[in-house]
Coordinates of C-alpha atoms and ligand atoms in Angstrom, one line a residue:
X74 CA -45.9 6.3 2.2
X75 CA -43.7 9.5 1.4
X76 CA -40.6 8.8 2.8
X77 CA -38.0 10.4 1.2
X78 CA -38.7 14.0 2.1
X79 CA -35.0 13.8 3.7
X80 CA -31.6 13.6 1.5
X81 CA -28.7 11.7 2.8
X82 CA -25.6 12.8 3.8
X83 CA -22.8 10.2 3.5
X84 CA -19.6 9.7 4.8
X85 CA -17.6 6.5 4.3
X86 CA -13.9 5.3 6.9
X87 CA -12.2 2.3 5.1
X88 CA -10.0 0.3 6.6
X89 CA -7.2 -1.1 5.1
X90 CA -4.7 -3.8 5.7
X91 CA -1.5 -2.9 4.5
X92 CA 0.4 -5.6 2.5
X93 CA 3.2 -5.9 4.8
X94 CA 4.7 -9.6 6.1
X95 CA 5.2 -8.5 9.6
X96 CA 2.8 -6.9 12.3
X97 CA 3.0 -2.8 12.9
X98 CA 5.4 -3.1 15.9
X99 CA 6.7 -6.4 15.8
X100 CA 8.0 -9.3 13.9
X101 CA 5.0 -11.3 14.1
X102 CA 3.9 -12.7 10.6
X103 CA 0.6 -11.2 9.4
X104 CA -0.1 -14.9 7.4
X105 CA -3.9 -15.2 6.8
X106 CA -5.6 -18.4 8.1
X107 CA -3.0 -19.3 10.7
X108 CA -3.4 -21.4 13.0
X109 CA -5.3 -19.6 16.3
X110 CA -2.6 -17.8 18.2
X111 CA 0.1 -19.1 16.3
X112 CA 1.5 -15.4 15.1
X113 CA 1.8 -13.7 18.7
X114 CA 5.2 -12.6 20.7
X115 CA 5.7 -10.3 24.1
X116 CA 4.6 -7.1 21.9
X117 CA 1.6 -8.1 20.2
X118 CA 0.0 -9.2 23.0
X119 CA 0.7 -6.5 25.1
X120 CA 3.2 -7.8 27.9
X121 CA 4.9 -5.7 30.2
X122 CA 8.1 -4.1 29.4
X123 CA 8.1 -4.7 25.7
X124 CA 9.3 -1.9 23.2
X125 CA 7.0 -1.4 20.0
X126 CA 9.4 -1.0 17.0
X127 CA 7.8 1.0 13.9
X128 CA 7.3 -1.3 10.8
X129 CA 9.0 1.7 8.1
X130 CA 7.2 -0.8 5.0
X131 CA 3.8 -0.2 6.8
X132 CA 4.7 3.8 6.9
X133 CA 5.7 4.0 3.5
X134 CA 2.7 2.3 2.5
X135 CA 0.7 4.4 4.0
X136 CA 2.4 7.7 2.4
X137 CA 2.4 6.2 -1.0
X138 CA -1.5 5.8 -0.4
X139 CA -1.9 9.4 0.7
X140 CA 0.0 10.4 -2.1
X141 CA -1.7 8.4 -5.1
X142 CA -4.9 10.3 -3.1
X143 CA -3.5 13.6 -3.8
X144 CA -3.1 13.8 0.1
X145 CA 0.0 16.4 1.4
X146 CA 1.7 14.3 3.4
X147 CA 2.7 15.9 7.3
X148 CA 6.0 17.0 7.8
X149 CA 5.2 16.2 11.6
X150 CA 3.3 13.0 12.4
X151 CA 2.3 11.8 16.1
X152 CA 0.8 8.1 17.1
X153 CA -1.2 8.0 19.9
X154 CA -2.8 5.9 22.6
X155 CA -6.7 5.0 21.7
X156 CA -8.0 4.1 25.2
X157 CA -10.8 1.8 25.8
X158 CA -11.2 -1.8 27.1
X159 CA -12.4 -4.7 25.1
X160 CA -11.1 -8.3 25.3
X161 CA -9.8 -8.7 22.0
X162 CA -7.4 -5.7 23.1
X163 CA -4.5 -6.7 25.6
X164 CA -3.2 -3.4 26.1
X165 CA -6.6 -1.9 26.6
X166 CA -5.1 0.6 23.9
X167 CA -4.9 0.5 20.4
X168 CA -2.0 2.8 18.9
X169 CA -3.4 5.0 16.2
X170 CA -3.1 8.8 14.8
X171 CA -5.5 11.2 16.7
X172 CA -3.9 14.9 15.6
X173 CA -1.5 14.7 12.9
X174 CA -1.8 11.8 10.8
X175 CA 0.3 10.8 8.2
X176 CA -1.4 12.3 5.1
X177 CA -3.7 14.5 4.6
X178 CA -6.8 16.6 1.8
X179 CA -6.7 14.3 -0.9
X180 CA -9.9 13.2 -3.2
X181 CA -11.3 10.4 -5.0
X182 CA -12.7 10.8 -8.5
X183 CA -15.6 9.0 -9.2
X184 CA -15.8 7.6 -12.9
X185 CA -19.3 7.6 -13.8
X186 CA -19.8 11.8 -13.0
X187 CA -16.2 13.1 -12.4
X188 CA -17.8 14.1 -8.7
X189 CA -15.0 14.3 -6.1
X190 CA -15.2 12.9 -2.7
X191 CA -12.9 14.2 -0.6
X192 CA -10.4 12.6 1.7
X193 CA -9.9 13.9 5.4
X194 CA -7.5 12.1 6.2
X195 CA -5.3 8.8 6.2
X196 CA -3.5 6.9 8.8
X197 CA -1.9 4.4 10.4
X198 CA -3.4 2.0 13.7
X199 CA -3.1 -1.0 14.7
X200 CA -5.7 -4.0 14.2
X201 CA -7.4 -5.9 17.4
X202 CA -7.7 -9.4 17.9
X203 CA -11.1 -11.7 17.2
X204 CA -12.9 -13.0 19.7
X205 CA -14.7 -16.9 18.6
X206 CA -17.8 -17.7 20.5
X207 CA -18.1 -21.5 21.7
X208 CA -21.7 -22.8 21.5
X209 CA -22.6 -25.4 23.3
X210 CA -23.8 -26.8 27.0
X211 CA -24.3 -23.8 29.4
X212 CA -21.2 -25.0 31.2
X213 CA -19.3 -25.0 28.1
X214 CA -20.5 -21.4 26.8
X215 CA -17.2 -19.6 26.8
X216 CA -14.9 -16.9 24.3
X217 CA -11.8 -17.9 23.2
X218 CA -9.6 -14.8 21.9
X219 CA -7.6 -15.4 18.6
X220 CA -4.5 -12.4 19.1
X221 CA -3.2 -13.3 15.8
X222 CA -4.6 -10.2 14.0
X223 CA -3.6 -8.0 17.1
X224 CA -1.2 -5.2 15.7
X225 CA -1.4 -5.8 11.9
X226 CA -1.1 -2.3 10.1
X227 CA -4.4 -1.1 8.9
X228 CA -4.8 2.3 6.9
X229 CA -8.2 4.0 8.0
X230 CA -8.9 6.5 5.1
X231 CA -11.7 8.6 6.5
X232 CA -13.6 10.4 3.3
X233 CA -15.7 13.9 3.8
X234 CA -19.2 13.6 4.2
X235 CA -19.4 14.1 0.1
X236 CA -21.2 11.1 -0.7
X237 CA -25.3 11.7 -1.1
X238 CA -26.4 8.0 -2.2
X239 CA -25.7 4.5 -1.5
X240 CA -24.8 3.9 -5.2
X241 CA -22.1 6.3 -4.6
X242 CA -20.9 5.1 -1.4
X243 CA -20.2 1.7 -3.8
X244 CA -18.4 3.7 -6.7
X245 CA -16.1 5.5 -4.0
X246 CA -15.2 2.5 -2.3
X247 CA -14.8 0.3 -5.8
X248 CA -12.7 3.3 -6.9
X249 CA -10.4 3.5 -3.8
X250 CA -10.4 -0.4 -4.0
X251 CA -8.7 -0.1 -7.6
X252 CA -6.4 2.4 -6.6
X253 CA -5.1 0.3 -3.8
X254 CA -4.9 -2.3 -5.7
X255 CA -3.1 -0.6 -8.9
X256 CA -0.2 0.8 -6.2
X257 CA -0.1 -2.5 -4.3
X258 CA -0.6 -1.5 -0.8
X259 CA -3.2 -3.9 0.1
X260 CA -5.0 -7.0 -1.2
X261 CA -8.2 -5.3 -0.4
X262 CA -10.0 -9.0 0.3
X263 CA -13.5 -8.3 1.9
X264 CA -13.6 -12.0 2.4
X265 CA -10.2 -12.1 4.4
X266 CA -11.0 -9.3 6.4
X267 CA -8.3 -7.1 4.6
X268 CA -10.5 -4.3 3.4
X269 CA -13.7 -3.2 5.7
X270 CA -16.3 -0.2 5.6
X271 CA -17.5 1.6 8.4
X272 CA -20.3 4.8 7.7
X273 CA -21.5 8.1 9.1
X274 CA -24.7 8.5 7.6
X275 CA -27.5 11.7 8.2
X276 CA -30.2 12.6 6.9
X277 CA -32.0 16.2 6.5
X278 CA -33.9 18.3 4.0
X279 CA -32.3 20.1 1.1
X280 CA -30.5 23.2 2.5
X281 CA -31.4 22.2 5.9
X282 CA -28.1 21.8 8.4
X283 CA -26.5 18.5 8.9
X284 CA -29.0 16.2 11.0
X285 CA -27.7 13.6 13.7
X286 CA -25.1 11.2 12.7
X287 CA -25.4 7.2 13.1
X288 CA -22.2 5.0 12.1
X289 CA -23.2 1.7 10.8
X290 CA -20.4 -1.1 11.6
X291 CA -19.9 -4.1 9.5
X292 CA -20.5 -3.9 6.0
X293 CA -17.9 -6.6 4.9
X294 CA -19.1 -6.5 1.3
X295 CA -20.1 -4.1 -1.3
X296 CA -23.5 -5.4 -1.3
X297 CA -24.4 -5.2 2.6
X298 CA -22.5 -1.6 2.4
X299 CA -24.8 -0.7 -0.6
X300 CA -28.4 -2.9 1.2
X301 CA -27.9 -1.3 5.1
X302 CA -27.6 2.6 3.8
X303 CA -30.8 2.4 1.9
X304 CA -32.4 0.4 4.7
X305 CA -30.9 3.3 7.3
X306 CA -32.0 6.2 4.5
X307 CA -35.6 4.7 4.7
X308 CA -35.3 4.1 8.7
X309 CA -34.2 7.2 9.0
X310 CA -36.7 9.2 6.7
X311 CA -39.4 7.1 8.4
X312 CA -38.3 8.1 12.1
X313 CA -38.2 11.5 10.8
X314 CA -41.6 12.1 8.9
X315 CA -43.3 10.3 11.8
X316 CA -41.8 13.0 14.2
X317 CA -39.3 11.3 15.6
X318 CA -35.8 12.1 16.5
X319 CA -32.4 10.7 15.3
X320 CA -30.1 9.3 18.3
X321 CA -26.0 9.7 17.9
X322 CA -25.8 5.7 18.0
X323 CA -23.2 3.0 16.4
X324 CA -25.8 0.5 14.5
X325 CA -24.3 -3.0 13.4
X326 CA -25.1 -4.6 10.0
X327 CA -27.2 -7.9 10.0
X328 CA -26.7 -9.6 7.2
X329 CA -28.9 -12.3 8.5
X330 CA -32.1 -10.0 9.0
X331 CA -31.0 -7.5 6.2
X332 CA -31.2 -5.1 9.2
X333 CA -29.4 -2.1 11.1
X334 CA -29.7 -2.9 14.7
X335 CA -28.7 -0.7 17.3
X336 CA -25.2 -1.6 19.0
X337 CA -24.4 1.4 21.7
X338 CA -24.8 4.9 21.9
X339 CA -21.6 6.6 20.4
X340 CA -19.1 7.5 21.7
X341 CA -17.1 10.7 21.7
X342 CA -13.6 11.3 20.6
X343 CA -12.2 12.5 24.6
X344 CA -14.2 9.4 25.4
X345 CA -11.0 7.2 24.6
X346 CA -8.9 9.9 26.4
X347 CA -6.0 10.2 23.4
X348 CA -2.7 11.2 24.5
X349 CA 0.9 11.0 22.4
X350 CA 2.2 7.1 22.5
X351 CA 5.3 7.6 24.6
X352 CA 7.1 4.4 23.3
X353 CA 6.9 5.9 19.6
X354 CA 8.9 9.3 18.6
X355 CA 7.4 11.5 16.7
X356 CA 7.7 11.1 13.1
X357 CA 9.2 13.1 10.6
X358 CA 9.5 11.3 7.0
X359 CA 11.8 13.6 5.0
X360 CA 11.2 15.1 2.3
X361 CA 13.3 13.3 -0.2
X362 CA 11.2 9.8 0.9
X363 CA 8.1 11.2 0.3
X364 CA 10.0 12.6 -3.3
X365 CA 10.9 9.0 -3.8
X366 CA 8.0 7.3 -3.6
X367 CA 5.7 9.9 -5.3
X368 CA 8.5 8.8 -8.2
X369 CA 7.9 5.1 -8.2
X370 CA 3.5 5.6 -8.2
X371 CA 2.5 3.8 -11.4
X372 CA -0.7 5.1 -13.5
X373 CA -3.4 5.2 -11.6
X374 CA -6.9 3.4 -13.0
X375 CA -8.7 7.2 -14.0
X376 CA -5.7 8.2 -16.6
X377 CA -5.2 4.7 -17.5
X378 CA -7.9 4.3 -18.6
X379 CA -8.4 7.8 -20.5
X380 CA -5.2 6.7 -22.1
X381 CA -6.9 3.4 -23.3
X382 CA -9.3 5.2 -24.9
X383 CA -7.5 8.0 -26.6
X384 CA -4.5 5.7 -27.5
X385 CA -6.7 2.5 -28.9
X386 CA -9.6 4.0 -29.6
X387 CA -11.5 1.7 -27.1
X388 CA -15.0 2.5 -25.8
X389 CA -15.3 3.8 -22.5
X390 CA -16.9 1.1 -21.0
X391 CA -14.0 -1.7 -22.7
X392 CA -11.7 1.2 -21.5
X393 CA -13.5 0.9 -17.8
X394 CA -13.6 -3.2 -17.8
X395 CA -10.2 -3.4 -19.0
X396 CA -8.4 -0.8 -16.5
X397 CA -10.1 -1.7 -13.3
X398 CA -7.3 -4.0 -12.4
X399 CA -3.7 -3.3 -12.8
X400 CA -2.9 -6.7 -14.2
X401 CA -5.3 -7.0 -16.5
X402 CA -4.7 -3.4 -18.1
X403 CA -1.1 -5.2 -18.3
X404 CA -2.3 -7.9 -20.0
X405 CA -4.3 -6.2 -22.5
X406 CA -1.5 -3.8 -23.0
X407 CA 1.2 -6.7 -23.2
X408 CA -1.5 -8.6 -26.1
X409 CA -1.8 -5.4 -28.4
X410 CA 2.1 -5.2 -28.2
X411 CA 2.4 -8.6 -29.3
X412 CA 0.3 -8.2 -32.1
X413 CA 2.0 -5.9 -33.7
X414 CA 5.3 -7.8 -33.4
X415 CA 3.3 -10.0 -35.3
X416 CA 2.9 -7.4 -38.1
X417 CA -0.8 -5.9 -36.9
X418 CA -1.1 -2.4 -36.4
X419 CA -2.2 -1.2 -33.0
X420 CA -5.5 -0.5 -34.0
X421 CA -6.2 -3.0 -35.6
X422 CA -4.8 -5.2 -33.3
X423 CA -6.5 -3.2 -30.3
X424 CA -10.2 -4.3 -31.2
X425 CA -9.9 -8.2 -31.6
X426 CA -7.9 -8.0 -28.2
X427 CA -10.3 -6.5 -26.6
X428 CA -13.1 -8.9 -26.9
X429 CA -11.3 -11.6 -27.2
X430 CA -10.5 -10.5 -23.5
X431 CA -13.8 -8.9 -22.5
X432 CA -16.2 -11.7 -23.9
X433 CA -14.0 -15.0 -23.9
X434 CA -11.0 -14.9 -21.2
X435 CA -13.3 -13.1 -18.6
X436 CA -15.6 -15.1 -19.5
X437 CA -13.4 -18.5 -18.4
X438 CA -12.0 -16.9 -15.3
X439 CA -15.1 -16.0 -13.9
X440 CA -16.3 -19.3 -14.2
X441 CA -13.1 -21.1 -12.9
X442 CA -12.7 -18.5 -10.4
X443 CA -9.5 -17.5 -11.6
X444 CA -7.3 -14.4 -11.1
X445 CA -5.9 -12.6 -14.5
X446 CA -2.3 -13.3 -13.1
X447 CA -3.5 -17.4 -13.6
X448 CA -4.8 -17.5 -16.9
X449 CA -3.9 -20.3 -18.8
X450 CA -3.9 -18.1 -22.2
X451 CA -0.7 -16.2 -22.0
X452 CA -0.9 -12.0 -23.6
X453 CA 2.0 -13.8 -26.2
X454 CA -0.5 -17.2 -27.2
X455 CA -3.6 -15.1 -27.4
X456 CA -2.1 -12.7 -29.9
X457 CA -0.4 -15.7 -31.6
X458 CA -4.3 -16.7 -31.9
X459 CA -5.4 -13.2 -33.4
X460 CA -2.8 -13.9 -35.9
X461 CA -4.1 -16.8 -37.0
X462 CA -7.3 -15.4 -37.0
X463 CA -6.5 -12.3 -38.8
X464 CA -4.5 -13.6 -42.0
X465 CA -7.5 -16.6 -42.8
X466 CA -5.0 -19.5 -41.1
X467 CA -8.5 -20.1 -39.6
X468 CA -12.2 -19.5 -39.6
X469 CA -13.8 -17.8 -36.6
X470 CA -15.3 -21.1 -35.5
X471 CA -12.2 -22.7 -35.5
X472 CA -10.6 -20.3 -33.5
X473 CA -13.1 -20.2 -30.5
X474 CA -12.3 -24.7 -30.8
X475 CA -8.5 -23.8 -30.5
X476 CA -8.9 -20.7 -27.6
X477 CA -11.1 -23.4 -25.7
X478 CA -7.9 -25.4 -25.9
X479 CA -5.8 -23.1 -25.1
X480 CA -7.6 -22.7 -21.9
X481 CA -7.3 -26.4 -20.8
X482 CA -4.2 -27.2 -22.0
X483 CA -2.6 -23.8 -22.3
X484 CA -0.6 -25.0 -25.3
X485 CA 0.2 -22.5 -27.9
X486 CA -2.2 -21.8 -30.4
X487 CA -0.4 -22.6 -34.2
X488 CA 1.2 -26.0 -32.1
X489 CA -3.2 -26.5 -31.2
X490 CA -3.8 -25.5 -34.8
X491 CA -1.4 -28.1 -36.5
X492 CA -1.6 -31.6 -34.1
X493 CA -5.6 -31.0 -34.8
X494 CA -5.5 -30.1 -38.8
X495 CA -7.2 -26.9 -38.0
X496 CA -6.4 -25.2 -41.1
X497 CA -8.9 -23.3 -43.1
X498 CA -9.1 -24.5 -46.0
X499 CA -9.0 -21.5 -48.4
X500 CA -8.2 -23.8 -51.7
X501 CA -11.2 -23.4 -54.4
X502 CA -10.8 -26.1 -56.4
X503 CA -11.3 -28.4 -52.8
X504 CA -13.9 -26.1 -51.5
X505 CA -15.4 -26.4 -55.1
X506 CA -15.8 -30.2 -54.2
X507 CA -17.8 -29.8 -51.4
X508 CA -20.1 -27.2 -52.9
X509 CA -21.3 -29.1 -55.9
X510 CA -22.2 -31.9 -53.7
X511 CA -24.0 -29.8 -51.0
X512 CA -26.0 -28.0 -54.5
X513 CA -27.0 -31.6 -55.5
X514 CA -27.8 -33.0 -52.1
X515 CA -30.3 -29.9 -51.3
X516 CA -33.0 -29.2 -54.0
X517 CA -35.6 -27.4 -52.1
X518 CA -32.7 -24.9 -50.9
X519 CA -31.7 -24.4 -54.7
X520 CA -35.2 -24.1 -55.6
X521 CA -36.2 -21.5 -53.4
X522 CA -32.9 -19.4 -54.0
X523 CA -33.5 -19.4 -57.3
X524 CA -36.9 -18.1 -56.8
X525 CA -35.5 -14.9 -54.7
X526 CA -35.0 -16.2 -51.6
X527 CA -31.4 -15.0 -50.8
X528 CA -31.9 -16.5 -47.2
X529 CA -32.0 -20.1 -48.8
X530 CA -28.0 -20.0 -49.3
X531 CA -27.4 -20.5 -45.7
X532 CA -28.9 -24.0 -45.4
X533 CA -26.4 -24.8 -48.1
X534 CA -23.5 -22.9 -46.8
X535 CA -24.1 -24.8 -43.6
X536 CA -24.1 -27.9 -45.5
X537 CA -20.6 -27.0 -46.7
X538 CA -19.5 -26.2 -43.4
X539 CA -20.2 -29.0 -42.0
X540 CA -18.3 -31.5 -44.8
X541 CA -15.5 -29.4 -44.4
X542 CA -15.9 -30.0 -40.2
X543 CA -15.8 -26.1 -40.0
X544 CA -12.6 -25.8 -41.7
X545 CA -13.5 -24.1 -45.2
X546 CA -12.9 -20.5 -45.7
X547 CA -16.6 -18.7 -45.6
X548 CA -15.9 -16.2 -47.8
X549 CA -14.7 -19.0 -50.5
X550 CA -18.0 -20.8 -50.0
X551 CA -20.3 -18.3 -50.6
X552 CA -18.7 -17.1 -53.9
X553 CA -18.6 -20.8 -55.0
X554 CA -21.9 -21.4 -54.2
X555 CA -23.5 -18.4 -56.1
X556 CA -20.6 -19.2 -59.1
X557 CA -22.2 -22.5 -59.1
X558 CA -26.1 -22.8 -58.1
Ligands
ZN60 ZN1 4.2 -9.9 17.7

């Protein structure tokens, strides 16, 4: 079947918990994994008479986003009432920016092409509550409604419809995930609810307008965002071709069926009749705030990690690995600068770091499920362990034995090195020991070097290697061997 007559035309809003310890308007504790209405007061749930009071971390937050976006950030900003009924809302309005939100035209880079998605916009709501099911006997089917989420900040960053596949709907939102992570706004945990994806999706042919617009609701991972917009291109395509038409719907995200399934027909923005929140004055961040925290933005991930590879000489794809999180680039950065207090140079120093950290430290965390900021091997011990490495303290083998240590024990690696006799032994007249005894104990090896077969050494190296219990210096070995066979 010819399906794909149609291209897509993508457009992603995030939303964003900012990484503040109290709620948007109160002083409620935004604690994941609290107890069920444990973190609730007279605001958050909406009681009469209460005053919201703005949280200025969760603004500033939000400013510092828009600028690290290349947003302008409004001189004039206005929240206002969202109005619609659902349970897990006990104002029956959620405060959020209609007109004039907080920032403003920014764009993300993608990495891979250098594209540009643009931002429309970005700012500041408040989060519902969670309403939990009960199962069970028909007398005992009931809701319960968990208000501990109710009025948490989130950001919604709303991207222009720039994005034309599903792989780059997973670049932009993997990008925009590093950035919010490098200027610590938000955790950006799919699992804990902190970062979620919402899309407008079309579909039409090449030079053709804009078709109808679906939203799909609930991707909550970058798989299911990447699985339901190829399953709604294809839907969509299919509807098409077959002559029929698009509807303006909101379609929720099965994970369980690996399906889009229609949830209502959508809405329409004077639908939730908008007007200015009357308990919140309009805001005004001055110019010399906004100044100030453009000032304290750190490097963001895209010139970090052109610096990484103009400065070390790294590929771009070690330069890539290396820069997607903050505190790893840190920790790379912190390991080179230890090496050369160590008397390496920095570019010498900067390839051993690298895959010592790309092949073997990932390679433990991952398995143990481990954040950077827990490793075991400190940026100090692991260049202590290139050191060692580097002027012939050890072999190679040796040192993957002592980083292994290092990871279970987190000792240092020259105190690893010296309680286990580690030491490569480097001395030729002890090396020499070993070698005549490996030449008599292997013949056929001798033989068949000594017929032209080069390859034959290695059995006898080996043998070496193994009296030695991987401690003798390789390069000594093989120049004995040949000196002596
Ligand atoms: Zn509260």
């Amino acid at each position: 079947m010819n399906t794909l007559n149609y291209k897509p035309t993508i457009g992603l809003e995030v939303h964003v918990q900012v990484k503040t310890v109290s709620k948007l308007f109160c002083g409620c504790s935004t604690e994941f994994g609290a107890e069920p209405n444990h973190n609730i007061c007279a605001v958050c749930t909406g009681q009469p008479g209460v005053l919201p009071v703005m949280n200025k971390k969760a603004v500033e937050f939000t400013i510092r986003t828009g600028l690290a976006l290349g947003c302008s950030i409004s001189e004039h900003s206005v929240f206002a009432r969202k109005q619609y009924f659902y349970p897990d809302l006990p104002k029956n309005y959620q405060v959020s920016q209609y007109e004039l939100p907080l920032c403003i035209k920014g764009s993300v880079t993608l990495p891979s092409t250098g594209k540009r998605i643009g931002i429309t916009r970005v700012h500041l709501e408040e989060d519902a509550g969670k309403l939990l099911h009960a199962i069970g006997a028909r007398e005992l089917e009931y809701s319960l409604v968990d208000l501990n989420r109710t009025g948490i900040g989130l950001m919604e960053i709303v991207s222009e419809p720039d994005i034309t596949s599903a792989d780059e709907a997973v670049e932009y939102l993997t990008t925009l995930k590093s950035i919010l992570r490098y200027i610590d706004v938000s955790d950006c945990d799919m699992e804990k609810g902190t970062l979620r994806c919402d899309a407008n999706i079309s579909i039409a042919k090449p030079g053709d307008e804009l078709g109808t617009k679906v939203e799909i609701k609930n991707m909550n991972s970058f798989k299911s965002l990447h699985t339901a917009l190829l399953y709604e291109i294809v839907r969509q395509n299919e509807t098409l071709s077959s002559g029929g038409k698009i509807i303006q719907e909101t379609r929720l995200w099965d994970t369980d069926i690996n399906e889009t399934k229609s949830m209502r027909s959508k809405e329409f923005a004077h639908d939730y009749r908008y007007f200015p929140e009357p308990d919140l004055v309009p805001f005004k961040p001055s110019r010399e705030w906004v100044t100030e925290i453009k000032t304290s933005l750190p490097e963001l991930p895209l010139a970090r990690k052109s610096r990484f590879v103009k400065e070390y000489g790294l590929n771009d794809y070690d330069a890539g690995v290396l820069t997607a999180e903050k505190a790893l680039a840190d920790y790379f950065e912190e390991t080179v600068t230890s090496c050369v207090k160590l008397g390496l140079n920095n570019n010498d120093a900067a390839k051993p770091v690298t895959n010592w950290i790309t092949t073997d430290l990932l390679g433990y965390l991952n398995t143990n499920k481990k954040d950077i900021s827990l490793s075991p091997v400190t940026a100090v011990n692991l260049a202590g362990l290139i050191k060692l490495l580097t002027d012939g303290t050890i072999s190679g083998k040796i040192a993957k034995t002592v980083f292994t240590e290092m990871c279970n024990t987190g000792g240092k690696p020259e105190d690893i090195v010296k309680s286990k006799g580690l030491v490569q032994i480097s001395d030729e007249s002890a090396i020499l020991k070993l070698v005549i005894e490996a030449i008599n104990e292997n013949p056929k090896a001798v033989a068949e070097f000594k017929a032209g077969k080069e390859r034959a050494v290695f059995a006898i190296v080996g043998a070496v290697m193994k009296k030695s219990q991987g401690k003798a210096n390789p390069a000594v070995v093989n120049k004995l061997i040949k000196e002596n066979i």
